[in-house]
Tab-separated table of C-alpha atoms (C1' of nucleotides) in Angstrom:
chain	number	residue	atom	x	y	z
Y	9	MET	CA	17.733	-85.478	11.224
Y	10	PRO	CA	21.398	-83.724	10.598
Y	11	GLU	CA	24.159	-83.709	12.648
Y	12	GLY	CA	26.244	-80.797	13.303
Y	13	HIS	CA	27.310	-79.816	9.573
Y	14	LEU	CA	23.940	-79.692	8.515
Y	15	ILE	CA	23.196	-77.435	11.503
Y	16	HIS	CA	26.550	-74.949	10.744
Y	17	ARG	CA	25.210	-74.981	6.993
Y	18	LEU	CA	21.787	-74.197	8.006
Y	19	ALA	CA	23.070	-70.807	9.977
Y	20	GLU	CA	25.045	-69.529	7.373
Y	21	SER	CA	21.676	-70.013	5.104
Y	22	LEU	CA	19.317	-68.048	7.324
Y	23	THR	CA	22.152	-65.406	7.833
Y	24	ASP	CA	22.374	-65.800	3.716
Y	25	ALA	CA	18.875	-65.276	3.217
Y	26	PHE	CA	17.808	-63.073	6.371
Y	27	ALA	CA	20.281	-61.588	8.239
Y	28	GLY	CA	19.984	-57.179	8.193
Y	29	HIS	CA	16.522	-57.381	7.305
Y	30	PRO	CA	13.322	-56.958	9.020
Y	31	VAL	CA	11.241	-60.725	8.798
Y	32	ARG	CA	8.093	-61.610	9.052
Y	33	VAL	CA	7.671	-64.643	11.904
Y	34	THR	CA	4.831	-66.997	11.899
Y	35	SER	CA	3.521	-70.470	13.368
Y	36	PRO	CA	1.496	-71.661	10.888
Y	37	GLN	CA	1.152	-74.923	12.740
Y	38	GLY	CA	0.106	-72.745	15.799
Y	39	ARG	CA	1.997	-74.265	18.392
Y	40	PHE	CA	4.504	-71.736	18.186
Y	41	ALA	CA	2.337	-68.855	17.659
Y	42	ALA	CA	2.260	-66.482	21.208
Y	43	SER	CA	6.008	-66.560	20.526
Y	44	ALA	CA	6.527	-65.921	16.807
Y	45	ALA	CA	4.339	-62.708	17.533
Y	46	LEU	CA	6.774	-61.473	20.141
Y	47	ILE	CA	9.508	-61.349	17.252
Y	48	ASP	CA	7.259	-60.493	14.082
Y	49	GLY	CA	8.730	-57.633	12.141
Y	50	SER	CA	11.951	-57.379	14.061
Y	51	VAL	CA	15.182	-57.516	11.850
Y	52	LEU	CA	17.159	-60.932	12.127
Y	53	THR	CA	20.749	-59.843	12.698
Y	54	GLY	CA	22.497	-63.703	12.592
Y	55	ALA	CA	22.454	-66.817	12.914
Y	56	GLU	CA	25.074	-69.153	14.939
Y	57	ALA	CA	25.419	-73.135	15.314
Y	58	TRP	CA	27.094	-74.888	18.017
Y	59	GLY	CA	27.025	-78.535	17.961
Y	60	LYS	CA	23.681	-79.197	16.666
Y	61	HIS	CA	22.221	-76.393	18.712
Y	62	LEU	CA	20.700	-73.049	15.983
Y	63	PHE	CA	20.812	-69.902	17.800
Y	64	ILE	CA	18.667	-67.348	15.475
Y	65	THR	CA	19.233	-63.531	16.918
Y	66	PHE	CA	16.600	-60.857	16.532
Y	67	ASP	CA	17.072	-57.292	16.886
Y	68	ALA	CA	14.033	-56.226	19.705
Y	69	GLY	CA	14.488	-53.292	19.871
Y	70	GLN	CA	11.948	-51.889	17.554
Y	71	LEU	CA	9.339	-54.248	18.768
Y	72	PRO	CA	6.358	-52.934	20.820
Y	73	ASP	CA	5.690	-53.462	23.734
Y	74	VAL	CA	4.728	-57.644	24.687
Y	75	PRO	CA	2.179	-58.972	26.824
Y	76	ALA	CA	3.513	-60.053	30.484
Y	77	GLY	CA	4.606	-63.540	30.750
Y	78	ALA	CA	4.474	-63.771	27.180
Y	79	GLY	CA	7.766	-65.442	27.039
Y	80	GLN	CA	11.234	-65.592	29.355
Y	81	ALA	CA	12.850	-63.449	26.835
Y	82	ALA	CA	9.946	-60.716	26.851
Y	83	SER	CA	10.513	-60.245	30.509
Y	84	GLU	CA	13.914	-58.354	29.400
Y	85	GLY	CA	12.249	-55.889	28.316
Y	86	VAL	CA	12.165	-54.011	24.806
Y	87	GLY	CA	15.726	-53.495	23.256
Y	88	ALA	CA	17.048	-57.179	24.360
Y	89	PRO	CA	18.526	-59.246	21.564
Y	90	CYS	CA	15.856	-62.149	21.766
Y	91	ILE	CA	17.423	-65.568	20.494
Y	92	LEU	CA	15.848	-68.662	18.768
Y	93	HIS	CA	16.546	-71.705	19.779
Y	94	VAL	CA	15.892	-74.394	17.751
Y	95	HIS	CA	17.460	-78.208	18.140
Y	96	LEU	CA	16.033	-80.408	15.165
Y	97	GLY	CA	16.318	-83.655	16.957
Y	98	LEU	CA	16.141	-86.836	14.894
Y	99	ILE	CA	13.012	-85.664	12.763
Y	100	GLY	CA	12.996	-82.076	12.381
Y	101	ARG	CA	13.454	-80.342	9.419
Y	102	PHE	CA	14.405	-76.714	8.775
Y	103	GLN	CA	14.728	-75.494	4.852
Y	104	VAL	CA	15.543	-72.211	3.546
Y	105	ALA	CA	13.459	-71.947	-0.286
Y	106	GLU	CA	12.050	-69.550	-2.166
Y	107	PRO	CA	8.144	-68.589	-1.695
Y	108	HIS	CA	5.678	-71.071	-1.973
Y	109	PRO	CA	2.121	-71.647	-0.047
Y	110	VAL	CA	2.664	-73.651	3.549
Y	111	VAL	CA	2.269	-77.429	3.527
Y	112	GLY	CA	2.067	-80.098	5.899
Y	113	GLN	CA	2.988	-79.006	10.332
Y	114	VAL	CA	5.177	-75.955	9.932
Y	115	ARG	CA	6.103	-74.676	13.305
Y	116	VAL	CA	7.702	-71.736	12.641
Y	117	ARG	CA	8.022	-69.795	8.946
Y	118	ILE	CA	10.670	-66.726	8.866
Y	119	ALA	CA	9.961	-64.990	5.280
Y	120	ASP	CA	11.322	-61.257	3.866
Y	121	SER	CA	9.580	-58.170	4.980
Y	122	ASP	CA	8.821	-58.040	0.890
Y	123	THR	CA	7.372	-61.514	-0.125
Y	124	ARG	CA	6.170	-60.335	-4.036
Y	125	ALA	CA	6.421	-63.627	-5.682
Y	126	GLY	CA	10.108	-64.240	-7.333
Y	127	THR	CA	11.437	-61.947	-4.627
Y	128	GLY	CA	13.033	-63.020	-1.273
Y	129	HIS	CA	12.880	-66.217	0.935
Y	130	VAL	CA	11.034	-68.271	3.024
Y	131	ALA	CA	12.629	-70.664	5.772
Y	132	ASP	CA	9.861	-73.327	7.365
Y	133	LEU	CA	10.614	-75.532	10.536
Y	134	ARG	CA	9.578	-78.763	10.913
Y	135	GLY	CA	9.094	-81.368	13.643
Y	136	PRO	CA	12.105	-79.411	15.916
Y	137	GLN	CA	12.327	-80.925	19.228
Y	138	THR	CA	13.276	-77.387	20.593
Y	139	CYS	CA	12.205	-74.338	19.457
Y	140	ARG	CA	11.891	-71.980	22.486
Y	141	LEU	CA	13.136	-68.272	22.544
Y	142	LEU	CA	15.847	-67.372	24.593
Y	143	THR	CA	17.735	-64.372	26.187
Y	144	VAL	CA	21.540	-64.103	25.796
Y	145	GLU	CA	22.213	-65.642	29.596
Y	146	GLU	CA	20.398	-68.225	28.638
Y	147	LYS	CA	21.984	-69.005	25.480
Y	148	ALA	CA	25.255	-68.814	27.408
Y	149	GLN	CA	24.070	-71.643	29.513
Y	150	VAL	CA	23.300	-73.872	26.755
Y	151	ILE	CA	26.353	-73.374	25.213
Y	152	ASP	CA	28.564	-73.876	28.696
Y	153	ALA	CA	26.593	-77.162	28.434
Y	154	LEU	CA	28.430	-78.327	25.396
Y	155	GLY	CA	31.850	-79.975	24.587
Y	156	ALA	CA	33.793	-78.702	21.351
Y	157	ASP	CA	32.615	-78.415	18.552
Y	158	PRO	CA	34.688	-79.759	15.076
Y	159	LEU	CA	33.445	-76.887	13.303
Y	160	ARG	CA	34.123	-74.284	15.045
Y	161	ALA	CA	37.574	-72.275	15.623
Y	162	ASP	CA	36.889	-71.598	18.942
Y	163	ALA	CA	36.317	-75.010	20.068
Y	164	ASP	CA	38.849	-76.294	22.372
Y	165	PRO	CA	39.639	-80.126	22.319
Y	166	GLU	CA	40.990	-80.524	25.520
Y	167	VAL	CA	38.021	-80.174	27.257
Y	168	ALA	CA	36.455	-82.923	25.081
Y	169	TRP	CA	39.531	-85.236	26.042
Y	170	ARG	CA	39.715	-84.555	29.719
Y	171	ARG	CA	35.959	-85.761	29.781
Y	172	ILE	CA	37.348	-89.319	27.616
Y	173	HIS	CA	40.205	-89.923	29.587
Y	174	ALA	CA	38.376	-89.790	32.917
Y	175	SER	CA	35.580	-91.712	31.726
Y	176	SER	CA	35.142	-95.491	31.678
Y	177	ARG	CA	32.448	-95.283	29.122
Y	178	SER	CA	33.080	-96.769	25.499
Y	179	ILE	CA	34.535	-94.105	22.968
Y	180	ALA	CA	31.531	-94.415	20.961
Y	181	SER	CA	29.079	-93.361	23.570
Y	182	LEU	CA	31.642	-90.572	24.488
Y	183	LEU	CA	31.616	-89.565	21.187
Y	184	MET	CA	27.850	-89.102	20.756
Y	185	ASP	CA	27.904	-87.287	24.080
Y	186	GLN	CA	27.060	-83.828	22.808
Y	187	ARG	CA	28.594	-82.320	26.242
Y	188	VAL	CA	31.926	-84.215	24.691
Y	189	THR	CA	32.160	-83.040	20.966
Y	190	ALA	CA	29.473	-81.099	20.163
Y	191	GLY	CA	27.661	-82.021	17.041
Y	192	VAL	CA	28.944	-85.165	16.142
Y	193	GLY	CA	26.055	-87.593	15.401
Y	194	ASP	CA	25.869	-91.549	14.618
Y	195	ILE	CA	27.439	-91.257	11.482
Y	196	TYR	CA	30.437	-89.670	12.124
Y	197	ARG	CA	31.182	-91.721	15.473
Y	198	CYS	CA	30.652	-94.548	13.616
Y	199	GLU	CA	33.048	-93.543	10.337
Y	200	VAL	CA	35.685	-91.941	12.566
Y	201	LEU	CA	36.226	-95.299	14.648
Y	202	PHE	CA	36.174	-96.805	11.494
Y	203	ARG	CA	38.900	-94.501	9.233
Y	204	HIS	CA	40.914	-95.082	13.075
Y	205	HIS	CA	40.544	-98.803	13.005
Y	206	LEU	CA	39.135	-98.231	17.069
Y	207	ASN	CA	36.912	-100.803	18.796
Y	208	PRO	CA	33.736	-98.512	19.709
Y	209	LEU	CA	33.667	-100.393	22.599
Y	210	LEU	CA	37.237	-99.016	23.754
Y	211	GLU	CA	36.671	-97.405	27.280
Y	212	GLY	CA	37.623	-93.444	27.351
Y	213	ARG	CA	40.400	-93.602	29.781
Y	214	ASN	CA	42.226	-96.615	27.461
Y	215	LEU	CA	42.256	-94.308	24.396
Y	216	ARG	CA	45.855	-93.090	23.368
Y	217	ARG	CA	46.146	-89.107	23.648
Y	218	ASP	CA	48.214	-89.495	20.434
Y	219	VAL	CA	44.987	-91.430	19.061
Y	220	TRP	CA	42.573	-88.758	20.107
Y	221	ASN	CA	44.876	-85.906	18.353
Y	222	GLU	CA	44.285	-87.993	15.328
Y	223	LEU	CA	40.128	-88.580	16.135
Y	224	TRP	CA	40.110	-84.994	16.333
Y	225	ALA	CA	41.697	-83.983	13.572
Y	226	ASP	CA	40.054	-86.432	11.211
Y	227	LEU	CA	36.854	-85.268	12.724
Y	228	ARG	CA	37.641	-81.617	11.841
Y	229	VAL	CA	38.568	-82.272	8.723
Y	230	LEU	CA	35.127	-84.457	7.773
Y	231	MET	CA	32.848	-82.296	9.593
Y	232	ALA	CA	34.377	-79.816	7.135
Y	233	ALA	CA	34.097	-81.170	3.905
Y	234	GLY	CA	30.708	-82.250	5.097
Y	235	PHE	CA	30.015	-78.396	5.913
Y	236	GLU	CA	31.200	-77.779	2.476
Y	237	THR	CA	29.286	-80.719	0.630
Y	238	GLY	CA	25.770	-80.897	2.357
Y	239	ARG	CA	26.685	-84.875	2.542
Y	240	ILE	CA	28.957	-86.983	4.710
Y	241	ASP	CA	31.840	-88.584	2.725
Y	242	THR	CA	34.310	-90.075	4.797
Y	243	VAL	CA	35.442	-93.079	2.341
Y	244	ARG	CA	39.237	-92.398	1.515
Y	245	PRO	CA	39.566	-92.390	-2.681
Y	246	GLU	CA	41.655	-96.096	-2.746
Y	247	HIS	CA	39.027	-97.659	-0.541
Y	248	MET	CA	36.158	-96.295	-2.900
Y	249	PRO	CA	34.081	-98.969	-4.489
Y	250	GLU	CA	35.170	-98.656	-8.279
Y	251	ALA	CA	38.961	-98.604	-7.390
Y	252	MET	CA	38.377	-101.870	-5.279
Y	253	GLY	CA	36.500	-102.763	-8.381
Y	254	ARG	CA	32.954	-103.118	-7.179
Y	255	PRO	CA	30.069	-101.463	-8.175
Y	256	PRO	CA	29.239	-97.916	-6.937
Y	257	ARG	CA	27.016	-97.659	-4.692
Y	258	VAL	CA	24.535	-95.157	-3.436
Y	259	ASP	CA	23.543	-94.661	0.308
Y	260	ARG	CA	20.404	-93.456	1.462
Y	261	HIS	CA	21.976	-90.617	3.160
Y	262	GLY	CA	23.477	-88.887	0.706
Y	263	GLY	CA	27.492	-89.816	1.217
Y	264	GLU	CA	30.381	-92.429	0.895
Y	265	VAL	CA	30.397	-93.926	3.824
Y	266	TYR	CA	32.126	-97.289	5.456
Y	267	VAL	CA	30.134	-99.142	7.604
Y	268	TYR	CA	26.576	-96.642	8.734
Y	269	ARG	CA	23.416	-98.572	7.583
Y	270	ARG	CA	25.724	-101.049	6.165
Y	271	ALA	CA	25.391	-104.172	8.393
Y	272	GLY	CA	25.274	-107.419	6.848
Y	273	ASP	CA	27.178	-105.525	3.327
Y	274	PRO	CA	31.041	-107.092	3.059
Y	275	CYS	CA	33.342	-103.941	4.378
Y	276	LEU	CA	35.049	-102.224	2.161
Y	277	VAL	CA	38.552	-102.495	2.949
Y	278	CYS	CA	38.366	-106.264	4.312
Y	279	GLY	CA	34.961	-107.755	2.444
Y	280	ARG	CA	34.175	-109.222	5.648
Y	281	PRO	CA	30.164	-108.228	6.860
Y	282	VAL	CA	29.824	-105.098	8.890
Y	283	SER	CA	28.635	-105.542	12.061
Y	284	MET	CA	25.681	-103.719	14.266
Y	285	THR	CA	24.167	-103.707	17.607
Y	286	THR	CA	22.386	-100.920	19.955
Y	287	LEU	CA	24.467	-99.117	22.018
Y	288	ASP	CA	22.737	-96.258	24.337
Y	289	GLY	CA	19.698	-96.581	21.967
Y	290	ARG	CA	21.250	-95.754	18.710
Y	291	ASN	CA	22.340	-98.012	15.688
Y	292	LEU	CA	26.335	-98.708	15.794
Y	293	TYR	CA	27.877	-100.049	13.390
Y	294	TRP	CA	31.783	-101.488	13.064
Y	295	CYS	CA	34.009	-103.747	11.225
Y	296	THR	CA	35.170	-106.574	13.982
Y	297	HIS	CA	38.074	-106.894	11.761
Y	298	CYS	CA	39.436	-103.988	10.917
Y	299	GLN	CA	38.433	-102.655	14.171
Y	300	PRO	CA	40.080	-105.216	16.827
Y	301	ARG	CA	39.681	-104.774	20.463
Y	302	ARG	CA	43.330	-104.057	20.858
Y	303	ARG	CA	43.544	-100.782	19.362
Y	304	GLY	CA	43.689	-97.855	20.868
Y	305	ARG	CA	44.691	-98.824	24.115
Y	306	ALA	CA	47.023	-96.967	26.467
Y	307	SER	CA	50.727	-98.518	27.031
D	2	DG	C1'	-4.112	-97.414	4.780
D	3	DA	C1'	-0.903	-99.340	8.242
D	4	DT	C1'	3.462	-99.946	9.609
D	5	DC	C1'	8.468	-98.852	10.231
D	6	DT	C1'	12.538	-95.908	10.435
D	7	DA	C1'	14.975	-91.984	11.233
D	8	DT	C1'	21.645	-88.219	11.181
D	9	DG	C1'	18.392	-86.731	18.845
D	10	DT	C1'	17.186	-86.020	23.779
D	11	DA	C1'	15.181	-85.968	28.066
D	12	DG	C1'	12.653	-87.630	31.627
D	13	DA	C1'	11.153	-92.009	34.423
D	14	DT	C1'	11.426	-95.945	35.825
G	26	DT	C1'	17.193	-99.391	29.882
G	27	DC	C1'	12.945	-97.686	29.030
G	28	DT	C1'	9.788	-94.424	27.157
G	29	DA	C1'	8.136	-90.385	25.192
G	30	DC	C1'	8.001	-86.734	21.494
G	31	DC	C1'	8.448	-84.338	17.158
G	32	DT	C1'	7.212	-85.082	11.209
G	33	DA	C1'	7.330	-87.464	6.962
G	34	DG	C1'	9.115	-90.640	3.310
G	35	DA	C1'	9.736	-95.598	2.788
G	36	DT	C1'	8.169	-99.857	2.973
G	37	DC	C1'	4.351	-103.687	3.585
G	38	DG	C1'	-0.098	-106.076	2.464
DNA sequence: GATCTATGTAGAT
DNA sequence: TCTACCTAGATCG
């Protein structure tokens, strides 16, 4: 269930664990067995994240002939790179660990060719929303449809700004739109809006350019920190419960946040209860006092 | 043991 | 706006 920062961490973990080596690719659950067979034994050359999308590239150059019609990537022929495209969706998990027996519904297992006990790694994929093989061209098409990823150095926030500036949709909805900002999920959108005192229902076309610049810069900082630590911490030191004379909290998702999943609890800044509603089918949390409607309007 | 929930998205209505 | 999908852990009775 991760947001973009964890997908980037995952890409790094997979690259560190397997890049440059031939790997075993299997589908213990069976639902990916035919495709797994196409890349089993090939060299994993690297993994890359783009928003919440994960791409794992295999060098299929040394693979034997693959059965006709076994997959789109196979039609490229022997020798073409083959890309495993994964999107975890809401409930998927992809964990890199030391070798261990399969437990539960493992869609894909990637393992070192040398699986002697105590050596190597195993990566288990469970419950993905997307798990398929792509060609290089198909991967490019997926990326073309995505907006600016705050964790990528090559991200272009101008693309996101143009889409926001032209839209009558709420900024809360736009930040979650992967065609606008890729990798931002429910926690980061709720938290960054709070940190900038922005009302979630502010229309994109009414967002000031300087406020967008601040939002984008903050997303980059927050998500880079999340990439480093593996958790989402958004509370400024002066607002930490201890600094405010309150007992420390433990959030279920593992970080310190202002509003996410804190409905009814006192706002860490003003003390009024945090509000929650549903927007586009997702839970939206905010403080009606700290995020008033007028803030952010175009002048 | 049954039910609920979830850091997401696509497709139908 | 709704429903379906994928899985596991938390919560309920």
